[in-house]
Each structure stands twice: as structure tokens, then as C-alpha cells.
Tab-separated table of N, CA, C and O in Angstrom:
chain	number	residue	atom	x	y	z
N	21	MET	N	-89.722	-111.340	153.437
N	21	MET	CA	-90.582	-110.864	152.389
N	21	MET	C	-90.661	-111.941	151.305
N	21	MET	O	-89.652	-112.445	150.848
N	22	LYS	N	-91.857	-112.274	150.890
N	22	LYS	CA	-92.073	-113.297	149.877
N	22	LYS	C	-91.637	-112.786	148.506
N	22	LYS	O	-91.972	-111.682	148.110
N	23	LYS	N	-90.885	-113.600	147.783
N	23	LYS	CA	-90.487	-113.241	146.420
N	23	LYS	C	-91.646	-113.540	145.493
N	23	LYS	O	-92.252	-114.601	145.549
N	24	LEU	N	-91.992	-112.577	144.652
N	24	LEU	CA	-93.087	-112.776	143.720
N	24	LEU	C	-92.580	-113.529	142.497
N	24	LEU	O	-91.460	-113.331	142.048
N	25	SER	N	-93.406	-114.409	141.960
N	25	SER	CA	-92.982	-115.277	140.860
N	25	SER	C	-92.989	-114.554	139.521
N	25	SER	O	-93.677	-113.561	139.340
N	26	GLY	N	-92.209	-115.064	138.599
N	26	GLY	CA	-92.258	-114.641	137.220
N	26	GLY	C	-91.718	-113.262	136.906
N	26	GLY	O	-92.012	-112.721	135.861
N	27	MET	N	-90.921	-112.669	137.774
N	27	MET	CA	-90.448	-111.304	137.545
N	27	MET	C	-89.187	-111.321	136.687
N	27	MET	O	-88.277	-112.088	136.921
N	28	THR	N	-89.157	-110.467	135.661
N	28	THR	CA	-87.997	-110.348	134.787
N	28	THR	C	-87.754	-108.875	134.474
N	28	THR	O	-88.640	-108.047	134.616
N	29	LYS	N	-86.530	-108.575	134.030
N	29	LYS	CA	-86.210	-107.216	133.595
N	29	LYS	C	-86.484	-107.119	132.097
N	29	LYS	O	-86.194	-108.031	131.344
N	30	VAL	N	-87.054	-105.986	131.685
N	30	VAL	CA	-87.309	-105.747	130.267
N	30	VAL	C	-86.740	-104.385	129.903
N	30	VAL	O	-85.968	-103.807	130.659
N	31	ALA	N	-87.148	-103.843	128.776
N	31	ALA	CA	-86.633	-102.573	128.265
N	31	ALA	C	-86.542	-101.519	129.361
N	31	ALA	O	-87.419	-101.404	130.202
N	32	ASN	N	-85.450	-100.762	129.339
N	32	ASN	CA	-85.204	-99.674	130.294
N	32	ASN	C	-85.147	-100.154	131.734
N	32	ASN	O	-85.434	-99.407	132.662
N	33	GLN	N	-84.817	-101.422	131.945
N	33	GLN	CA	-84.668	-101.987	133.283
N	33	GLN	C	-85.955	-101.920	134.110
N	33	GLN	O	-85.915	-101.953	135.326
N	34	ARG	N	-87.100	-101.837	133.450
N	34	ARG	CA	-88.361	-101.860	134.174
N	34	ARG	C	-88.666	-103.297	134.554
N	34	ARG	O	-88.328	-104.229	133.849
N	35	LEU	N	-89.312	-103.474	135.694
N	35	LEU	CA	-89.651	-104.812	136.160
N	35	LEU	C	-90.963	-105.253	135.528
N	35	LEU	O	-91.944	-104.525	135.523
N	36	ALA	N	-90.948	-106.462	134.988
N	36	ALA	CA	-92.145	-106.994	134.334
N	36	ALA	C	-92.358	-108.422	134.771
N	36	ALA	O	-91.430	-109.141	135.109
N	37	TRP	N	-93.597	-108.849	134.750
N	37	TRP	CA	-93.909	-110.228	135.069
N	37	TRP	C	-95.316	-110.575	134.645
N	37	TRP	O	-96.110	-109.727	134.279
N	38	ILE	N	-95.585	-111.834	134.692
N	38	ILE	CA	-96.947	-112.326	134.555
N	38	ILE	C	-97.395	-112.591	135.982
N	38	ILE	O	-96.944	-113.525	136.625
N	39	ALA	N	-98.243	-111.733	136.512
N	39	ALA	CA	-98.619	-111.803	137.917
N	39	ALA	C	-100.030	-112.348	138.068
N	39	ALA	O	-100.902	-112.082	137.246
N	40	THR	N	-100.208	-113.083	139.130
N	40	THR	CA	-101.552	-113.533	139.477
N	40	THR	C	-102.293	-112.370	140.145
N	40	THR	O	-101.676	-111.396	140.573
N	41	ALA	N	-103.584	-112.489	140.264
N	41	ALA	CA	-104.371	-111.468	140.952
N	41	ALA	C	-103.915	-111.337	142.396
N	41	ALA	O	-103.863	-110.219	142.944
N	42	GLU	N	-103.551	-112.455	143.009
N	42	GLU	CA	-103.082	-112.424	144.393
N	42	GLU	C	-101.760	-111.673	144.516
N	42	GLU	O	-101.545	-110.929	145.468
N	43	GLU	N	-100.867	-111.854	143.550
N	43	GLU	CA	-99.580	-111.152	143.578
N	43	GLU	C	-99.779	-109.648	143.391
N	43	GLU	O	-99.149	-108.848	144.073
N	44	LYS	N	-100.667	-109.267	142.479
N	44	LYS	CA	-100.958	-107.848	142.300
N	44	LYS	C	-101.524	-107.252	143.584
N	44	LYS	O	-101.148	-106.164	143.997
N	45	ALA	N	-102.433	-107.977	144.203
N	45	ALA	CA	-103.027	-107.504	145.456
N	45	ALA	C	-101.970	-107.352	146.543
N	45	ALA	O	-102.006	-106.404	147.330
N	46	GLU	N	-101.001	-108.272	146.581
N	46	GLU	CA	-99.921	-108.205	147.576
N	46	GLU	C	-99.036	-106.984	147.333
N	46	GLU	O	-98.657	-106.282	148.274
N	47	VAL	N	-98.693	-106.704	146.089
N	47	VAL	CA	-97.879	-105.530	145.774
N	47	VAL	C	-98.628	-104.263	146.173
N	47	VAL	O	-98.059	-103.355	146.780
N	48	TYR	N	-99.912	-104.210	145.874
N	48	TYR	CA	-100.714	-103.038	146.219
N	48	TYR	C	-100.821	-102.886	147.738
N	48	TYR	O	-100.704	-101.777	148.266
N	49	ARG	N	-101.010	-103.989	148.445
N	49	ARG	CA	-101.081	-103.956	149.908
N	49	ARG	C	-99.774	-103.426	150.497
N	49	ARG	O	-99.775	-102.585	151.393
N	50	ARG	N	-98.639	-103.889	149.956
N	50	ARG	CA	-97.337	-103.401	150.424
N	50	ARG	C	-97.174	-101.914	150.144
N	50	ARG	O	-96.583	-101.178	150.939
N	51	ALA	N	-97.692	-101.472	149.006
N	51	ALA	CA	-97.624	-100.046	148.681
N	51	ALA	C	-98.400	-99.232	149.707
N	51	ALA	O	-97.924	-98.188	150.167
N	52	LEU	N	-99.571	-99.715	150.090
N	52	LEU	CA	-100.359	-98.993	151.092
N	52	LEU	C	-99.676	-99.003	152.458
N	52	LEU	O	-99.814	-98.042	153.225
N	53	GLU	N	-98.913	-100.049	152.755
N	53	GLU	CA	-98.125	-100.057	153.992
N	53	GLU	C	-97.052	-98.974	153.938
N	53	GLU	O	-96.788	-98.303	154.945
N	54	SER	N	-96.428	-98.792	152.777
N	54	SER	CA	-95.435	-97.719	152.628
N	54	SER	C	-96.089	-96.357	152.790
N	54	SER	O	-95.510	-95.455	153.398
N	55	VAL	N	-97.291	-96.198	152.258
N	55	VAL	CA	-98.031	-94.947	152.427
N	55	VAL	C	-98.235	-94.669	153.909
N	55	VAL	O	-97.987	-93.558	154.389
N	56	SER	N	-98.682	-95.675	154.653
N	56	SER	CA	-98.914	-95.511	156.091
N	56	SER	C	-97.640	-95.126	156.820
N	56	SER	O	-97.643	-94.247	157.698
N	57	LEU	N	-96.535	-95.768	156.454
N	57	LEU	CA	-95.258	-95.464	157.100
N	57	LEU	C	-94.821	-94.033	156.815
N	57	LEU	O	-94.383	-93.308	157.713
N	58	ILE	N	-94.945	-93.610	155.575
N	58	ILE	CA	-94.607	-92.233	155.213
N	58	ILE	C	-95.448	-91.258	156.028
N	58	ILE	O	-94.935	-90.292	156.609
N	59	ASN	N	-96.745	-91.517	156.097
N	59	ASN	CA	-97.645	-90.628	156.845
N	59	ASN	C	-97.311	-90.604	158.333
N	59	ASN	O	-97.366	-89.543	158.963
N	60	GLU	N	-96.944	-91.747	158.900
N	60	GLU	CA	-96.578	-91.808	160.322
N	60	GLU	C	-95.320	-90.991	160.601
N	60	GLU	O	-95.252	-90.263	161.601
N	61	VAL	N	-94.326	-91.126	159.736
N	61	VAL	CA	-93.077	-90.380	159.934
N	61	VAL	C	-93.339	-88.881	159.823
N	61	VAL	O	-92.871	-88.092	160.650
N	62	ILE	N	-94.100	-88.478	158.829
N	62	ILE	CA	-94.392	-87.059	158.642
N	62	ILE	C	-95.160	-86.504	159.840
N	62	ILE	O	-94.918	-85.376	160.276
N	63	ALA	N	-96.054	-87.290	160.406
N	63	ALA	CA	-96.860	-86.850	161.548
N	63	ALA	C	-96.054	-86.792	162.844
N	63	ALA	O	-96.471	-86.142	163.799
N	64	GLY	N	-94.898	-87.451	162.876
N	64	GLY	CA	-94.056	-87.453	164.081
N	64	GLY	C	-93.459	-86.095	164.374
N	64	GLY	O	-93.464	-85.186	163.546
N	65	ASN	N	-92.939	-85.960	165.567
N	65	ASN	CA	-92.385	-84.678	166.006
N	65	ASN	C	-90.936	-84.470	165.602
N	65	ASN	O	-90.444	-83.353	165.628
N	66	GLU	N	-90.234	-85.545	165.275
N	66	GLU	CA	-88.814	-85.423	164.943
N	66	GLU	C	-88.610	-85.511	163.444
N	66	GLU	O	-89.385	-86.124	162.732
N	67	LYS	N	-87.550	-84.918	162.979
N	67	LYS	CA	-87.161	-84.999	161.573
N	67	LYS	C	-85.661	-85.274	161.547
N	67	LYS	O	-84.864	-84.410	161.224
N	68	ASP	N	-85.305	-86.498	161.917
N	68	ASP	CA	-83.892	-86.838	161.977
N	68	ASP	C	-83.469	-87.616	160.731
N	68	ASP	O	-84.262	-87.863	159.826
N	69	GLU	N	-82.215	-87.993	160.711
N	69	GLU	CA	-81.649	-88.694	159.557
N	69	GLU	C	-82.369	-90.005	159.265
N	69	GLU	O	-82.585	-90.361	158.105
N	70	ASP	N	-82.751	-90.731	160.314
N	70	ASP	CA	-83.476	-91.985	160.129
N	70	ASP	C	-84.829	-91.749	159.466
N	70	ASP	O	-85.240	-92.510	158.591
N	71	ASP	N	-85.526	-90.702	159.894
N	71	ASP	CA	-86.817	-90.372	159.290
N	71	ASP	C	-86.654	-90.066	157.804
N	71	ASP	O	-87.446	-90.530	156.979
N	72	LEU	N	-85.652	-89.299	157.471
N	72	LEU	CA	-85.412	-88.952	156.069
N	72	LEU	C	-85.098	-90.187	155.240
N	72	LEU	O	-85.573	-90.321	154.104
N	73	MET	N	-84.331	-91.113	155.806
N	73	MET	CA	-84.007	-92.352	155.102
N	73	MET	C	-85.267	-93.184	154.862
N	73	MET	O	-85.484	-93.704	153.766
N	74	VAL	N	-86.103	-93.314	155.886
N	74	VAL	CA	-87.345	-94.083	155.760
N	74	VAL	C	-88.235	-93.478	154.674
N	74	VAL	O	-88.781	-94.198	153.834
N	75	ILE	N	-88.367	-92.177	154.690
N	75	ILE	CA	-89.181	-91.511	153.671
N	75	ILE	C	-88.601	-91.763	152.284
N	75	ILE	O	-89.328	-92.147	151.361
N	76	ASN	N	-87.296	-91.561	152.117
N	76	ASN	CA	-86.674	-91.746	150.801
N	76	ASN	C	-86.846	-93.165	150.276
N	76	ASN	O	-87.176	-93.365	149.104
N	77	ILE	N	-86.629	-94.150	151.113
N	77	ILE	CA	-86.757	-95.551	150.698
N	77	ILE	C	-88.186	-95.853	150.262
N	77	ILE	O	-88.413	-96.496	149.227
N	78	ASN	N	-89.147	-95.397	151.033
N	78	ASN	CA	-90.539	-95.714	150.720
N	78	ASN	C	-91.068	-94.936	149.525
N	78	ASN	O	-91.835	-95.474	148.727
N	79	VAL	N	-90.650	-93.691	149.359
N	79	VAL	CA	-91.032	-92.933	148.167
N	79	VAL	C	-90.455	-93.610	146.924
N	79	VAL	O	-91.152	-93.787	145.920
N	80	GLU	N	-89.189	-94.008	147.000
N	80	GLU	CA	-88.561	-94.693	145.866
N	80	GLU	C	-89.315	-95.982	145.521
N	80	GLU	O	-89.552	-96.281	144.353
N	81	TYR	N	-89.688	-96.745	146.539
N	81	TYR	CA	-90.441	-97.981	146.323
N	81	TYR	C	-91.778	-97.691	145.634
N	81	TYR	O	-92.142	-98.356	144.658
N	82	LEU	N	-92.497	-96.689	146.114
N	82	LEU	CA	-93.793	-96.367	145.514
N	82	LEU	C	-93.643	-95.925	144.063
N	82	LEU	O	-94.432	-96.326	143.200
N	83	GLU	N	-92.631	-95.122	143.790
N	83	GLU	CA	-92.398	-94.695	142.404
N	83	GLU	C	-92.071	-95.891	141.517
N	83	GLU	O	-92.517	-95.967	140.366
N	84	LYS	N	-91.308	-96.827	142.045
N	84	LYS	CA	-90.917	-98.003	141.270
N	84	LYS	C	-92.121	-98.894	140.962
N	84	LYS	O	-92.307	-99.315	139.820
N	85	ILE	N	-92.945	-99.173	141.948
N	85	ILE	CA	-94.057	-100.097	141.696
N	85	ILE	C	-95.089	-99.486	140.748
N	85	ILE	O	-95.771	-100.215	140.031
N	86	LYS	N	-95.178	-98.171	140.713
N	86	LYS	CA	-96.107	-97.546	139.765
N	86	LYS	C	-95.672	-97.783	138.323
N	86	LYS	O	-96.490	-97.699	137.412
N	87	GLN	N	-94.410	-98.105	138.113
N	87	GLN	CA	-93.891	-98.320	136.766
N	87	GLN	C	-93.917	-99.783	136.338
N	87	GLN	O	-93.514	-100.097	135.215
N	88	TYR	N	-94.364	-100.683	137.197
N	88	TYR	CA	-94.389	-102.104	136.844
N	88	TYR	C	-95.206	-102.316	135.572
N	88	TYR	O	-96.232	-101.684	135.361
N	89	ILE	N	-94.718	-103.234	134.746
N	89	ILE	CA	-95.407	-103.587	133.505
N	89	ILE	C	-95.466	-105.102	133.365
N	89	ILE	O	-94.734	-105.832	134.031
N	90	ASN	N	-96.351	-105.547	132.505
N	90	ASN	CA	-96.419	-106.964	132.176
N	90	ASN	C	-95.379	-107.274	131.109
N	90	ASN	O	-94.848	-106.385	130.457
N	91	GLU	N	-95.104	-108.543	130.926
N	91	GLU	CA	-94.080	-108.928	129.938
N	91	GLU	C	-94.427	-108.474	128.524
N	91	GLU	O	-93.542	-108.286	127.703
N	92	ASP	N	-95.709	-108.277	128.222
N	92	ASP	CA	-96.088	-107.784	126.896
N	92	ASP	C	-96.024	-106.253	126.825
N	92	ASP	O	-96.484	-105.641	125.877
N	93	LEU	N	-95.444	-105.634	127.859
N	93	LEU	CA	-95.237	-104.194	128.002
N	93	LEU	C	-96.510	-103.409	128.310
N	93	LEU	O	-96.499	-102.189	128.337
N	94	SER	N	-97.610	-104.096	128.566
N	94	SER	CA	-98.827	-103.413	129.006
N	94	SER	C	-98.697	-103.087	130.490
N	94	SER	O	-97.859	-103.646	131.184
N	95	SER	N	-99.543	-102.206	130.968
N	95	SER	CA	-99.479	-101.804	132.368
N	95	SER	C	-99.778	-102.979	133.285
N	95	SER	O	-100.689	-103.759	133.045
N	96	PHE	N	-99.015	-103.082	134.334
N	96	PHE	CA	-99.231	-104.094	135.375
N	96	PHE	C	-100.537	-103.807	136.110
N	96	PHE	O	-101.250	-104.688	136.533
N	97	TRP	N	-100.835	-102.531	136.245
N	97	TRP	CA	-101.984	-102.093	137.031
N	97	TRP	C	-103.226	-102.028	136.160
N	97	TRP	O	-103.159	-101.646	135.003
N	98	THR	N	-104.343	-102.391	136.749
N	98	THR	CA	-105.585	-102.494	135.979
N	98	THR	C	-106.732	-101.756	136.654
N	98	THR	O	-107.811	-102.288	136.828
N	99	GLY	N	-106.498	-100.540	137.066
N	99	GLY	CA	-107.560	-99.745	137.646
N	99	GLY	C	-107.439	-99.490	139.134
N	99	GLY	O	-108.348	-98.926	139.736
N	100	GLU	N	-106.326	-99.887	139.740
N	100	GLU	CA	-106.118	-99.603	141.157
N	100	GLU	C	-106.092	-98.093	141.382
N	100	GLU	O	-105.649	-97.335	140.533
N	101	ASP	N	-106.558	-97.672	142.541
N	101	ASP	CA	-106.588	-96.252	142.894
N	101	ASP	C	-105.241	-95.842	143.486
N	101	ASP	O	-104.825	-96.367	144.509
N	102	PHE	N	-104.580	-94.910	142.815
N	102	PHE	CA	-103.269	-94.453	143.256
N	102	PHE	C	-103.318	-93.082	143.932
N	102	PHE	O	-102.283	-92.467	144.161
N	103	THR	N	-104.503	-92.616	144.286
N	103	THR	CA	-104.633	-91.294	144.890
N	103	THR	C	-103.794	-91.169	146.157
N	103	THR	O	-103.009	-90.224	146.299
N	104	THR	N	-103.937	-92.108	147.083
N	104	THR	CA	-103.177	-92.023	148.343
N	104	THR	C	-101.695	-92.278	148.121
N	104	THR	O	-100.857	-91.693	148.806
N	105	ILE	N	-101.376	-93.114	147.160
N	105	ILE	CA	-99.978	-93.394	146.842
N	105	ILE	C	-99.319	-92.146	146.252
N	105	ILE	O	-98.220	-91.751	146.665
N	106	ASP	N	-99.995	-91.500	145.313
N	106	ASP	CA	-99.463	-90.271	144.717
N	106	ASP	C	-99.292	-89.177	145.769
N	106	ASP	O	-98.297	-88.450	145.767
N	107	LYS	N	-100.244	-89.070	146.679
N	107	LYS	CA	-100.156	-88.069	147.742
N	107	LYS	C	-98.975	-88.363	148.659
N	107	LYS	O	-98.233	-87.449	149.048
N	108	ALA	N	-98.764	-89.628	149.000
N	108	ALA	CA	-97.631	-89.992	149.862
N	108	ALA	C	-96.305	-89.679	149.173
N	108	ALA	O	-95.363	-89.219	149.830
N	109	ILE	N	-96.216	-89.911	147.874
N	109	ILE	CA	-94.998	-89.576	147.137
N	109	ILE	C	-94.750	-88.073	147.196
N	109	ILE	O	-93.645	-87.621	147.512
N	110	THR	N	-95.776	-87.296	146.913
N	110	THR	CA	-95.661	-85.838	146.929
N	110	THR	C	-95.306	-85.330	148.327
N	110	THR	O	-94.391	-84.521	148.496
N	111	ASP	N	-96.036	-85.820	149.336
N	111	ASP	CA	-95.781	-85.387	150.717
N	111	ASP	C	-94.398	-85.805	151.191
N	111	ASP	O	-93.707	-85.046	151.876
N	112	GLY	N	-93.986	-87.026	150.831
N	112	GLY	CA	-92.674	-87.512	151.239
N	112	GLY	C	-91.551	-86.679	150.630
N	112	GLY	O	-90.589	-86.324	151.317
N	113	LYS	N	-91.682	-86.353	149.358
N	113	LYS	CA	-90.667	-85.526	148.703
N	113	LYS	C	-90.605	-84.135	149.329
N	113	LYS	O	-89.516	-83.582	149.508
N	114	ALA	N	-91.756	-83.590	149.654
N	114	ALA	CA	-91.784	-82.269	150.289
N	114	ALA	C	-91.150	-82.329	151.670
N	114	ALA	O	-90.440	-81.399	152.086
N	115	TYR	N	-91.357	-83.403	152.395
N	115	TYR	CA	-90.826	-83.563	153.751
N	115	TYR	C	-89.305	-83.582	153.752
N	115	TYR	O	-88.675	-83.008	154.630
N	116	VAL	N	-88.707	-84.250	152.785
N	116	VAL	CA	-87.248	-84.367	152.758
N	116	VAL	C	-86.569	-83.198	152.064
N	116	VAL	O	-85.349	-83.050	152.151
N	117	ALA	N	-87.343	-82.368	151.399
N	117	ALA	CA	-86.758	-81.230	150.651
N	117	ALA	C	-86.165	-80.192	151.585
N	117	ALA	O	-86.464	-80.060	152.717
């Protein structure tokens, strides 16, 4: 996995950076991959410990990236659509409950 440049910790341990448009697009693309993985696991026939772990890891990742901020504390995100991401978080939490 490629390390994104310029990332630092700021208030409340939130991740902040000065990101290029390409880096933002990469983070968003990875988020959509997590959405797909969550949906695939939920659609599967088994609900074993591995499935629960995969869901938990990916839900946590999605929740974390939604909180990303810029170093000036403004939102990292600039109009990206989080509808499918929010749904995957909700569905994933319901699946493991």
C-alpha cells in the first residue's frame, strides 16, 4: 500500500495533511473498495469469525477516513458522495451486531 505524503496528527489525534487531488482520489477509491468488500461479505452465505473481522476492520477504516481534515482543520473532503460509504458503515454494523 502506497504511503500518502504529508500526513500528520493534529488535535484529538485526527489525521491531517495537505493532499493532492490524486491522493484524495486514491483515498476515496480505497474507501469504495472497502464498501465493495463489506457488501460481498454480507452477501455471502457464511457469517464466521473471519467475516466479522473483515467487516469490523473495513467499517473502522471508513469511519476514520470520513474524519480526515486538512492541516488548517478544514474538511479533507470537498463534495465527495458518501451515500454508499455511509450505507456500508450502517450495514456492516448491523451485520456484526
